[in-house]
CSV table of N, CA and C in Angstrom, one decimal:
chain,number,residue,atom,x,y,z
F,1,MET,N,-6.2,-18.6,17.8
F,1,MET,CA,-6.2,-17.2,16.9
F,1,MET,C,-4.7,-16.3,16.4
F,2,ALA,N,-5.0,-15.0,15.6
F,2,ALA,CA,-3.4,-14.8,15.1
F,2,ALA,C,-4.2,-13.3,15.7
F,3,VAL,N,-2.6,-12.9,16.2
F,3,VAL,CA,-3.1,-11.2,16.6
F,3,VAL,C,-2.3,-10.4,15.3
F,4,CYS,N,-3.4,-9.3,14.7
F,4,CYS,CA,-3.3,-8.5,13.9
F,4,CYS,C,-2.2,-7.4,14.3
F,5,GLU,N,-0.3,-7.5,12.6
F,5,GLU,CA,0.5,-6.4,13.5
F,5,GLU,C,0.1,-5.3,13.5
F,6,VAL,N,-1.2,-4.6,13.1
F,6,VAL,CA,-1.6,-3.1,12.9
F,6,VAL,C,-2.0,-3.0,13.9
F,7,CYS,N,-3.4,-3.7,14.2
F,7,CYS,CA,-4.6,-3.1,15.5
F,7,CYS,C,-4.0,-4.1,16.7
F,8,HIS,N,-3.4,-5.1,16.4
F,8,HIS,CA,-3.4,-6.0,17.8
F,8,HIS,C,-4.2,-6.6,18.1
F,9,ASN,N,-5.5,-6.7,17.0
F,9,ASN,CA,-6.9,-7.6,17.0
F,9,ASN,C,-6.7,-8.8,17.1
F,10,ASP,N,-6.9,-9.5,18.4
F,10,ASP,CA,-6.3,-11.1,18.7
F,10,ASP,C,-7.9,-11.6,17.8
F,11,TYR,N,-7.9,-12.3,16.4
F,11,TYR,CA,-9.4,-12.1,15.9
F,11,TYR,C,-8.7,-14.2,15.2
F,12,GLU,N,-10.2,-14.3,15.2
F,12,GLU,CA,-10.1,-16.0,14.7
F,12,GLU,C,-10.3,-16.5,13.5
F,13,MET,N,-10.6,-15.2,12.5
F,13,MET,CA,-10.6,-15.3,11.1
F,13,MET,C,-9.5,-14.7,10.2
F,14,ALA,N,-8.3,-14.0,11.4
F,14,ALA,CA,-7.2,-13.5,10.7
F,14,ALA,C,-6.4,-13.7,9.5
F,15,PHE,N,-5.6,-13.7,8.6
F,15,PHE,CA,-5.0,-14.1,7.6
F,15,PHE,C,-3.8,-13.7,7.1
F,16,GLU,N,-2.8,-14.6,6.6
F,16,GLU,CA,-1.9,-14.3,6.5
F,16,GLU,C,-1.3,-13.5,4.9
F,17,VAL,N,-0.5,-12.8,4.9
F,17,VAL,CA,0.0,-12.5,4.0
F,17,VAL,C,1.5,-12.7,3.5
F,18,HIS,N,2.3,-13.1,2.8
F,18,HIS,CA,3.4,-13.6,2.2
F,18,HIS,C,3.9,-12.9,1.4
F,19,ALA,N,4.8,-11.8,1.5
F,19,ALA,CA,5.0,-10.6,0.5
F,19,ALA,C,6.3,-10.5,0.7
F,20,ALA,N,7.4,-10.6,-0.3
F,20,ALA,CA,8.9,-9.5,-0.1
F,20,ALA,C,9.8,-11.2,1.1
F,21,GLY,N,9.7,-12.2,0.9
F,21,GLY,CA,10.3,-13.1,1.8
F,21,GLY,C,9.8,-13.2,3.4
F,22,ALA,N,8.9,-12.7,3.8
F,22,ALA,CA,7.8,-12.1,5.2
F,22,ALA,C,6.6,-12.5,5.1
F,23,VAL,N,6.2,-12.9,6.4
F,23,VAL,CA,4.5,-13.1,6.8
F,23,VAL,C,4.1,-12.6,7.3
F,24,HIS,N,3.2,-11.5,6.8
F,24,HIS,CA,2.4,-10.4,7.6
F,24,HIS,C,1.2,-11.1,8.1
F,25,VAL,N,0.3,-10.9,9.7
F,25,VAL,CA,-0.9,-11.1,9.9
F,25,VAL,C,-1.8,-10.1,10.0
F,26,PHE,N,-2.7,-9.8,9.1
F,26,PHE,CA,-4.2,-9.2,9.5
F,26,PHE,C,-5.2,-9.2,10.0
F,27,ASP,N,-6.0,-8.4,10.2
F,27,ASP,CA,-7.7,-8.9,10.4
F,27,ASP,C,-8.2,-8.5,9.9
F,28,SER,N,-7.9,-7.8,8.5
F,28,SER,CA,-8.8,-7.0,8.0
F,28,SER,C,-8.1,-6.5,6.5
F,29,ILE,N,-8.8,-6.3,5.5
F,29,ILE,CA,-8.4,-6.0,4.2
F,29,ILE,C,-7.4,-4.2,4.4
F,30,GLU,N,-8.4,-3.8,5.7
F,30,GLU,CA,-7.9,-2.2,6.1
F,30,GLU,C,-7.1,-2.2,7.1
F,31,CYS,N,-6.4,-3.3,7.4
F,31,CYS,CA,-5.1,-3.4,8.1
F,31,CYS,C,-4.5,-3.8,7.2
F,32,ALA,N,-4.2,-4.8,6.0
F,32,ALA,CA,-3.5,-4.9,5.5
F,32,ALA,C,-2.7,-4.1,4.5
F,33,ALA,N,-3.4,-3.1,4.1
F,33,ALA,CA,-3.5,-1.9,2.9
F,33,ALA,C,-2.7,-0.6,4.0
F,34,GLN,N,-3.1,-0.7,5.1
F,34,GLN,CA,-1.8,0.3,6.4
F,34,GLN,C,-0.7,-0.1,6.0
F,35,ARG,N,-0.6,-1.4,6.1
F,35,ARG,CA,1.1,-2.1,5.9
F,35,ARG,C,1.9,-1.9,4.7
F,36,MET,N,1.3,-2.3,4.4
F,36,MET,CA,1.6,-3.4,2.8
F,36,MET,C,1.7,-1.9,1.2
F,37,ALA,N,0.7,-1.4,1.7
F,37,ALA,CA,0.1,-0.3,0.1
F,37,ALA,C,1.3,0.6,0.4
F,38,PRO,N,1.9,1.1,-1.0
F,38,PRO,CA,3.2,1.9,-1.0
F,38,PRO,C,2.2,3.5,-1.0
F,39,ILE,N,2.7,4.2,-1.0
F,39,ILE,CA,1.9,5.8,-0.6
F,39,ILE,C,2.7,6.0,-1.7
F,40,CYS,N,2.3,7.6,-2.0
F,40,CYS,CA,2.4,7.8,-3.3
F,40,CYS,C,3.1,9.2,-2.5
F,41,GLU,N,4.4,9.2,-3.2
F,41,GLU,CA,5.5,10.3,-3.1
F,41,GLU,C,5.0,11.9,-3.3
F,42,ASN,N,3.8,12.1,-3.8
F,42,ASN,CA,3.1,14.0,-3.8
F,42,ASN,C,2.3,13.8,-3.0
F,43,CYS,N,1.1,12.9,-2.6
F,43,CYS,CA,-0.2,13.5,-2.4
F,43,CYS,C,-0.4,12.8,-0.3
F,44,GLN,N,0.8,11.4,-0.6
F,44,GLN,CA,1.1,10.9,0.5
F,44,GLN,C,-0.6,9.7,1.1
F,45,CYS,N,-1.1,9.6,-0.1
F,45,CYS,CA,-2.5,9.0,-0.2
F,45,CYS,C,-1.7,7.5,-0.6
F,46,ARG,N,-2.1,6.4,0.4
F,46,ARG,CA,-2.1,4.7,-0.3
F,46,ARG,C,-2.3,4.6,-1.4
F,47,ILE,N,-1.8,3.7,-2.4
F,47,ILE,CA,-2.0,3.5,-3.8
F,47,ILE,C,-2.7,2.0,-3.7
F,48,LEU,N,-3.8,2.2,-3.7
F,48,LEU,CA,-4.1,0.7,-3.1
F,48,LEU,C,-4.7,0.1,-5.1
F,49,GLY,N,-4.9,0.6,-6.0
F,49,GLY,CA,-4.8,0.6,-7.3
F,49,GLY,C,-3.5,0.3,-7.9
F,50,HIS,N,-3.3,0.2,-9.0
F,50,HIS,CA,-2.1,-0.5,-9.8
F,50,HIS,C,-0.4,1.1,-9.7
F,51,GLY,N,-1.1,2.3,-9.4
F,51,GLY,CA,-0.6,3.4,-9.4
F,51,GLY,C,0.7,3.3,-10.7
F,52,LEU,N,1.9,3.8,-10.2
F,52,LEU,CA,2.5,4.3,-11.1
F,52,LEU,C,4.5,4.2,-10.7
F,53,GLN,N,4.9,3.9,-11.2
F,53,GLN,CA,6.4,3.7,-10.4
F,53,GLN,C,7.2,4.4,-11.4
F,54,ALA,N,8.6,5.5,-10.8
F,54,ALA,CA,9.4,6.1,-11.6
F,54,ALA,C,10.9,6.1,-10.8
F,55,ASP,N,12.0,6.0,-11.2
F,55,ASP,CA,13.1,6.0,-10.6
F,55,ASP,C,13.5,5.4,-8.8
F,56,GLY,N,12.5,4.4,-8.6
F,56,GLY,CA,12.0,3.9,-7.4
F,56,GLY,C,10.8,4.6,-6.5
F,57,GLN,N,10.3,5.6,-7.2
F,57,GLN,CA,9.7,6.2,-6.5
F,57,GLN,C,7.5,6.0,-6.7
F,58,PHE,N,7.4,6.1,-5.9
F,58,PHE,CA,5.5,5.2,-6.3
F,58,PHE,C,5.1,6.6,-6.6
F,59,PHE,N,3.5,7.0,-7.5
F,59,PHE,CA,2.4,7.5,-7.5
F,59,PHE,C,1.5,7.0,-7.8
F,60,CYS,N,0.4,7.6,-7.6
F,60,CYS,CA,-1.2,7.4,-7.2
F,60,CYS,C,-1.4,7.4,-8.7
F,61,CYS,N,-1.1,9.0,-9.0
F,61,CYS,CA,-1.5,9.2,-10.7
F,61,CYS,C,-0.3,10.0,-11.6
F,62,ALA,N,-0.5,10.1,-12.7
F,62,ALA,CA,0.2,10.7,-13.9
F,62,ALA,C,0.8,12.3,-13.0
F,63,ASN,N,-0.8,12.9,-12.7
F,63,ASN,CA,-0.9,14.4,-12.2
F,63,ASN,C,0.2,14.3,-10.6
F,64,CYS,N,-0.1,13.1,-10.2
F,64,CYS,CA,1.0,13.4,-8.8
F,64,CYS,C,2.5,13.5,-9.4
F,65,ALA,N,2.9,12.8,-10.1
F,65,ALA,CA,4.3,12.6,-10.9
F,65,ALA,C,4.7,13.8,-11.7
F,66,ARG,N,4.2,13.8,-12.4
F,66,ARG,CA,4.2,15.4,-13.3
F,66,ARG,C,5.0,16.5,-12.1
F,67,GLN,N,3.5,16.4,-11.0
F,67,GLN,CA,4.2,17.8,-9.4
F,67,GLN,C,5.3,17.8,-9.1
F,68,ARG,N,6.0,16.1,-9.2
F,68,ARG,CA,7.3,15.9,-8.8
F,68,ARG,C,8.2,16.0,-9.6
F,69,GLY,N,7.8,16.3,-10.8
F,69,GLY,CA,8.9,16.7,-12.2
F,69,GLY,C,9.0,15.1,-12.5
F,70,VAL,N,8.1,14.5,-13.0
F,70,VAL,CA,8.6,13.2,-13.5
F,70,VAL,C,7.6,13.2,-14.8
F,71,ALA,N,7.3,13.8,-15.7
F,71,ALA,CA,7.2,13.9,-17.4
F,71,ALA,C,6.4,13.0,-17.8
F,72,GLN,N,7.1,11.9,-17.7
F,72,GLN,CA,6.7,10.7,-18.8
F,72,GLN,C,6.2,9.8,-18.3
F,73,LEU,N,5.1,9.4,-17.1
F,73,LEU,CA,4.1,8.8,-16.6
F,73,LEU,C,2.9,9.2,-17.4
F,74,VAL,N,2.1,7.6,-17.6
F,74,VAL,CA,0.8,8.4,-18.1
F,74,VAL,C,-0.2,7.6,-17.4
F,75,ASP,N,-1.1,8.0,-17.0
F,75,ASP,CA,-2.3,7.0,-16.4
F,75,ASP,C,-2.6,5.9,-17.4
F,76,HIS,N,-2.8,4.4,-16.7
F,76,HIS,CA,-3.7,3.6,-17.1
F,76,HIS,C,-5.2,3.8,-17.4
F,77,ALA,N,-5.7,3.4,-18.2
F,77,ALA,CA,-7.6,4.0,-18.1
F,77,ALA,C,-7.8,2.0,-18.8
């Protein structure tokens, strides 16, 4: 069995995520999101969808980007 790197649960159905040259082990999508998902620069929520990016900053939506002075970003619908 493998141990989740977030909650340390030793789980027989744990899975690996290979990203940026590293291997991560999780027991759930929730734990994977907590470790891997970027955080919005404005509201600090985890970005689970596409999100937006400008100048190395991540935003969950165009409204949050505007609040941080990034006016050129628009939401994708």
